[in-house]
CSV table of C-alpha atoms in Angstrom, one decimal:
chain,number,residue,atom,x,y,z
A,250,MET,CA,-94.1,-29.0,46.8
A,251,ARG,CA,-90.8,-27.3,45.9
A,252,VAL,CA,-88.5,-28.5,43.2
A,253,TRP,CA,-84.7,-28.0,42.9
A,254,LEU,CA,-82.7,-27.3,39.7
A,255,ASN,CA,-80.7,-30.5,39.8
A,256,GLN,CA,-83.8,-32.6,39.3
A,257,LEU,CA,-86.1,-33.3,36.3
A,258,LEU,CA,-88.6,-30.7,37.4
A,259,ARG,CA,-92.4,-30.5,37.1
A,260,SER,CA,-94.5,-27.6,38.2
A,261,LYS,CA,-96.6,-28.1,41.3
A,262,ARG,CA,-99.5,-27.1,39.1
A,263,GLY,CA,-98.9,-30.0,36.8
A,264,GLY,CA,-98.8,-33.8,37.3
A,265,ASP,CA,-100.4,-35.5,40.2
A,266,ASP,CA,-99.9,-32.7,42.7
A,267,GLY,CA,-101.8,-30.2,40.6
A,268,MET,CA,-104.4,-32.3,39.0
A,269,ARG,CA,-108.0,-31.8,39.9
A,270,SER,CA,-109.9,-35.0,40.2
A,271,GLY,CA,-113.1,-33.8,38.6
A,272,ALA,CA,-115.4,-30.9,37.6
A,273,ALA,CA,-116.4,-28.4,40.1
A,274,ASP,CA,-120.1,-28.1,41.2
A,275,GLY,CA,-122.2,-26.4,38.7
A,276,ALA,CA,-119.8,-27.3,35.8
A,277,PRO,CA,-121.5,-27.9,32.4
A,278,ALA,CA,-121.0,-31.3,30.9
A,279,ALA,CA,-118.2,-31.4,28.3
A,280,ALA,CA,-118.6,-32.4,24.7
A,281,ASP,CA,-116.3,-34.8,23.0
A,282,PRO,CA,-113.1,-32.7,22.7
A,283,GLY,CA,-112.4,-34.0,19.2
A,284,SER,CA,-115.7,-32.5,18.0
A,285,SER,CA,-115.3,-29.1,19.7
A,286,ALA,CA,-114.8,-26.0,17.6
A,287,VAL,CA,-114.6,-23.7,20.7
A,288,ALA,CA,-113.7,-24.3,24.3
A,289,LEU,CA,-114.1,-21.8,27.2
A,290,LEU,CA,-111.6,-22.6,30.0
A,291,SER,CA,-112.6,-21.3,33.4
A,292,SER,CA,-110.0,-19.0,35.0
A,293,GLY,CA,-111.4,-19.8,38.4
A,294,ASP,CA,-112.4,-23.3,39.1
A,295,GLY,CA,-110.9,-25.2,36.2
A,296,THR,CA,-114.2,-26.1,34.5
A,297,THR,CA,-114.5,-26.1,30.8
A,298,ILE,CA,-117.3,-25.4,28.4
A,299,GLU,CA,-116.8,-27.2,25.0
A,300,VAL,CA,-119.1,-26.1,22.2
A,301,ASP,CA,-120.3,-28.7,19.6
A,302,GLY,CA,-118.1,-28.1,16.6
A,303,SER,CA,-120.7,-29.3,14.0
A,304,ARG,CA,-123.2,-26.8,15.3
A,305,VAL,CA,-121.1,-23.6,15.3
A,306,GLU,CA,-119.3,-24.5,12.1
A,307,ALA,CA,-122.7,-24.8,10.4
A,308,GLY,CA,-123.3,-21.2,11.3
A,309,ARG,CA,-125.7,-21.8,14.2
A,310,SER,CA,-125.4,-20.0,17.5
A,311,ILE,CA,-125.0,-21.4,21.0
A,312,VAL,CA,-126.8,-19.9,24.0
A,313,ILE,CA,-125.2,-20.0,27.4
A,314,GLY,CA,-127.5,-19.6,30.4
A,315,ARG,CA,-128.7,-20.9,33.7
A,316,HIS,CA,-132.0,-22.3,32.4
A,317,ALA,CA,-132.4,-25.8,31.1
A,318,SER,CA,-133.5,-24.4,27.8
A,319,ALA,CA,-130.0,-23.0,27.1
A,320,ASP,CA,-127.6,-25.0,24.9
A,321,VAL,CA,-124.9,-24.8,27.5
A,322,VAL,CA,-126.2,-24.7,31.1
A,323,VAL,CA,-124.1,-23.0,33.8
A,324,ASP,CA,-125.6,-23.5,37.2
A,325,ASP,CA,-124.6,-20.3,38.9
A,326,ASP,CA,-126.8,-17.5,40.2
A,327,CYS,CA,-124.6,-14.8,38.5
A,328,ILE,CA,-125.6,-16.3,35.1
A,329,SER,CA,-129.0,-15.2,33.7
A,330,LYS,CA,-131.4,-17.8,32.3
A,331,ARG,CA,-130.4,-16.9,28.8
A,332,HIS,CA,-127.2,-15.0,29.3
A,333,ALA,CA,-125.2,-14.8,26.1
A,334,GLU,CA,-125.0,-16.1,22.5
A,335,LEU,CA,-121.9,-17.5,20.9
A,336,SER,CA,-121.3,-17.9,17.1
A,337,LEU,CA,-118.2,-18.5,15.0
A,338,ARG,CA,-117.2,-16.0,12.4
A,339,PRO,CA,-115.8,-17.0,8.9
A,340,ASP,CA,-112.4,-15.7,10.0
A,341,GLY,CA,-112.4,-18.2,12.8
A,342,ARG,CA,-112.9,-15.8,15.7
A,343,LEU,CA,-115.7,-16.1,18.3
A,344,GLU,CA,-118.5,-13.6,18.4
A,345,VAL,CA,-120.3,-13.1,21.7
A,346,ARG,CA,-123.6,-11.3,22.1
A,347,ASP,CA,-125.1,-10.5,25.4
A,348,LEU,CA,-128.8,-11.4,25.7
A,349,GLY,CA,-129.8,-8.6,28.1
A,350,SER,CA,-128.3,-10.4,31.1
A,351,LEU,CA,-128.5,-8.9,34.6
A,352,ASN,CA,-124.8,-9.1,35.4
A,353,GLY,CA,-123.4,-8.6,32.0
A,354,THR,CA,-120.9,-10.0,29.5
A,355,TRP,CA,-117.4,-8.6,29.8
A,356,THR,CA,-114.2,-8.5,27.9
A,357,SER,CA,-110.9,-6.7,28.5
A,358,GLY,CA,-112.6,-3.6,27.1
A,359,GLY,CA,-115.3,-3.6,29.8
A,360,ARG,CA,-119.0,-4.6,29.6
A,361,VAL,CA,-120.2,-5.3,26.1
A,362,ASP,CA,-123.4,-5.9,24.2
A,363,ALA,CA,-121.4,-7.7,21.5
A,364,ALA,CA,-117.7,-8.4,20.9
A,365,VAL,CA,-115.4,-10.5,18.7
A,366,ILE,CA,-112.9,-12.5,20.6
A,367,ALA,CA,-109.7,-14.2,19.4
A,368,SER,CA,-108.2,-17.4,20.7
A,369,GLY,CA,-106.4,-16.8,24.0
A,370,GLU,CA,-108.5,-13.7,25.0
A,371,ARG,CA,-110.9,-13.7,27.9
A,372,VAL,CA,-114.7,-13.3,28.3
A,373,ARG,CA,-116.6,-13.0,31.5
A,374,PHE,CA,-120.3,-13.9,32.2
A,375,GLY,CA,-121.3,-12.3,35.5
A,376,HIS,CA,-118.3,-13.2,37.7
A,377,ARG,CA,-117.4,-16.4,35.8
A,378,GLU,CA,-114.3,-15.7,33.6
A,379,TYR,CA,-113.2,-17.9,30.7
A,380,THR,CA,-110.3,-18.1,28.3
A,381,VAL,CA,-111.4,-18.7,24.7
A,382,MET,CA,-109.7,-21.5,22.9
A,383,LEU,CA,-110.5,-22.1,19.2
A,384,LYS,CA,-110.2,-25.5,17.4
A,385,ARG,CA,-107.0,-24.8,15.7
A,386,ASP,CA,-105.2,-24.2,19.0
A,387,MET,CA,-106.7,-27.1,21.0
A,388,GLU,CA,-104.3,-29.8,19.8
A,389,ALA,CA,-101.4,-27.6,20.7
A,390,ALA,CA,-103.0,-27.0,24.1
A,391,ARG,CA,-103.2,-30.7,24.8
A,392,GLU,CA,-99.5,-31.1,24.0
A,393,ALA,CA,-98.2,-28.0,25.8
A,394,GLY,CA,-94.9,-28.4,27.6
A,395,TRP,CA,-91.4,-26.9,27.5
A,396,MET,CA,-87.9,-28.1,28.5
A,397,LEU,CA,-85.2,-25.7,29.7
A,398,SER,CA,-81.7,-27.2,29.7
A,399,CYS,CA,-78.4,-26.0,30.9
A,400,PHE,CA,-75.0,-27.4,32.2
A,401,ASP,CA,-73.9,-27.3,35.8
A,402,GLU,CA,-70.3,-26.5,36.9
A,403,ASP,CA,-69.3,-30.1,36.5
A,404,GLY,CA,-70.7,-30.2,32.9
A,405,GLN,CA,-73.7,-32.3,33.9
A,406,VAL,CA,-77.0,-31.5,32.1
A,407,MET,CA,-79.7,-30.0,34.2
A,408,GLN,CA,-83.3,-29.8,32.9
A,409,LEU,CA,-86.4,-27.9,33.9
A,410,GLU,CA,-89.6,-29.3,32.6
A,411,LEU,CA,-92.7,-27.0,32.6
A,412,ARG,CA,-96.1,-28.7,32.0
A,413,PRO,CA,-99.3,-26.7,32.5
A,414,GLU,CA,-102.1,-28.0,34.7
A,415,THR,CA,-104.5,-30.0,32.6
A,416,ASP,CA,-108.3,-29.8,32.7
A,417,PRO,CA,-109.6,-33.2,33.7
A,418,GLN,CA,-112.7,-33.0,31.5
A,419,SER,CA,-111.1,-32.0,28.2
A,420,GLY,CA,-107.4,-32.7,28.5
A,421,LEU,CA,-106.7,-29.1,27.6
A,422,ALA,CA,-103.8,-27.3,29.2
A,423,MET,CA,-105.0,-24.6,31.6
A,424,GLU,CA,-103.5,-21.2,32.6
A,425,SER,CA,-100.5,-22.0,34.8
A,426,ILE,CA,-97.8,-20.0,36.6
A,427,TRP,CA,-94.4,-21.1,37.9
A,428,SER,CA,-92.2,-18.8,40.0
A,429,VAL,CA,-88.3,-19.1,40.0
A,430,GLY,CA,-86.0,-18.0,42.7
A,431,ARG,CA,-83.7,-18.8,45.6
A,432,ALA,CA,-86.2,-18.8,48.5
A,433,ASP,CA,-87.6,-22.3,48.8
A,434,ASP,CA,-90.6,-21.1,50.8
A,435,LEU,CA,-91.7,-18.6,48.1
A,436,VAL,CA,-91.2,-20.2,44.7
A,437,ASP,CA,-92.0,-23.3,42.7
A,438,VAL,CA,-88.5,-23.7,41.1
A,439,VAL,CA,-85.6,-23.3,43.5
A,440,ILE,CA,-82.1,-22.3,42.2
A,441,GLU,CA,-79.7,-22.2,45.1
A,442,ARG,CA,-77.2,-19.6,44.0
A,443,ASN,CA,-76.3,-16.3,45.5
A,444,ASP,CA,-76.7,-14.4,42.2
A,445,ILE,CA,-80.4,-15.5,42.0
A,446,SER,CA,-82.9,-13.3,43.9
A,447,LYS,CA,-85.3,-14.8,46.4
A,448,MET,CA,-88.1,-14.3,43.9
A,449,HIS,CA,-86.4,-13.9,40.6
A,450,ALA,CA,-88.8,-14.5,37.7
A,451,ARG,CA,-92.1,-16.0,36.8
A,452,PHE,CA,-93.3,-18.1,33.9
A,453,ARG,CA,-96.9,-18.0,32.7
A,454,PHE,CA,-98.8,-20.2,30.2
A,455,ILE,CA,-102.1,-18.9,28.7
A,456,PRO,CA,-104.0,-21.2,26.3
A,457,GLY,CA,-103.9,-19.8,22.8
A,458,MET,CA,-101.1,-17.4,23.7
A,459,GLY,CA,-98.3,-19.8,24.8
A,460,LEU,CA,-95.5,-19.4,27.4
A,461,GLU,CA,-94.3,-16.1,28.7
A,462,VAL,CA,-91.8,-14.9,31.3
A,463,MET,CA,-91.3,-11.8,33.4
A,464,ASP,CA,-88.7,-10.5,35.8
A,465,LEU,CA,-89.7,-10.0,39.5
A,466,GLY,CA,-87.4,-7.1,40.2
A,467,SER,CA,-84.3,-9.3,40.5
A,468,THR,CA,-80.9,-7.8,41.1
A,469,ASN,CA,-79.0,-9.6,38.3
A,470,GLY,CA,-81.8,-9.8,35.8
A,471,THR,CA,-83.7,-12.1,33.5
A,472,PHE,CA,-82.7,-12.2,29.9
A,473,VAL,CA,-84.5,-13.6,26.7
A,474,ASP,CA,-82.0,-14.2,23.9
A,475,ASP,CA,-79.5,-11.8,25.7
A,476,GLU,CA,-82.1,-9.0,26.0
A,477,ARG,CA,-82.9,-8.0,29.6
A,478,ILE,CA,-86.6,-8.0,30.3
A,479,ASP,CA,-88.6,-6.0,32.9
A,480,GLY,CA,-91.7,-6.7,35.0
A,481,ASN,CA,-94.0,-7.1,31.9
A,482,TYR,CA,-94.6,-10.6,30.5
A,483,ARG,CA,-92.4,-11.4,27.5
A,484,PRO,CA,-93.8,-14.0,25.0
A,485,LEU,CA,-91.3,-16.8,24.4
A,486,SER,CA,-92.6,-17.9,21.0
A,487,GLY,CA,-89.4,-18.1,18.8
A,488,ALA,CA,-87.1,-17.6,21.8
A,489,GLU,CA,-84.0,-19.9,22.1
A,490,CYS,CA,-82.4,-18.9,25.4
A,491,ILE,CA,-83.5,-17.7,28.8
A,492,ARG,CA,-81.0,-16.5,31.4
A,493,PHE,CA,-81.4,-15.9,35.1
A,494,ALA,CA,-78.4,-13.9,36.3
A,495,THR,CA,-75.5,-16.0,34.9
A,496,ILE,CA,-77.5,-19.3,34.4
A,497,GLU,CA,-78.5,-19.7,30.8
A,498,PHE,CA,-81.1,-22.2,29.6
A,499,THR,CA,-81.9,-23.5,26.1
A,500,LEU,CA,-85.6,-23.5,25.5
A,501,SER,CA,-87.3,-26.3,23.6
A,502,ARG,CA,-90.8,-27.8,23.2
A,503,LEU,CA,-91.6,-31.2,24.7
């Protein structure tokens, strides 16, 4: 699906077009989201591991593994029978300890025996990668959404609505990407103006980190609060305006 600027827009990754109807094969059963202290959102198939809040908040650890004796069972051959142990630190961060797994536990720093992970960071067990979401960020993740508003040449309001894809098990917003540009066969959000490049910019939402934007090498630039940005993602927390070439949007939360 492609969406044009003069409509109330939704990403093709959100709403009915992007919604997955259920958990993928091998997905662990979800706990009640309201009782979860930690959620691990899969970066691949959209499945979610939600850890019992009362257990980890009481200082007890959780074992992830393939065997039925694990607290959280992940039915995947890349996962060892008892693969890794999770516990919650007093500062609210998640501690992960590998239990001698064959395929390892990995963070952005490489393979680890143990690591401390903040909300929004990633951990990988074998080849299954997850984004860590801590309790304090879960409610915000369920309500994630942004509105970009501007005026057309006739003074009519145009609005762009960005809502991340939602995990059907937990209701948590998942990592989502929206591309912006002039080429309707290449991007999610189409702006039919000559000063907009075919692929102009890209928005990205990461749970625990929020909304970001990057330029895709456009001719006339992408600007955040009048500062031109490059091909690295720029966080939009606290930002008020986003401009593609000469089209300026006001950014607000839904």
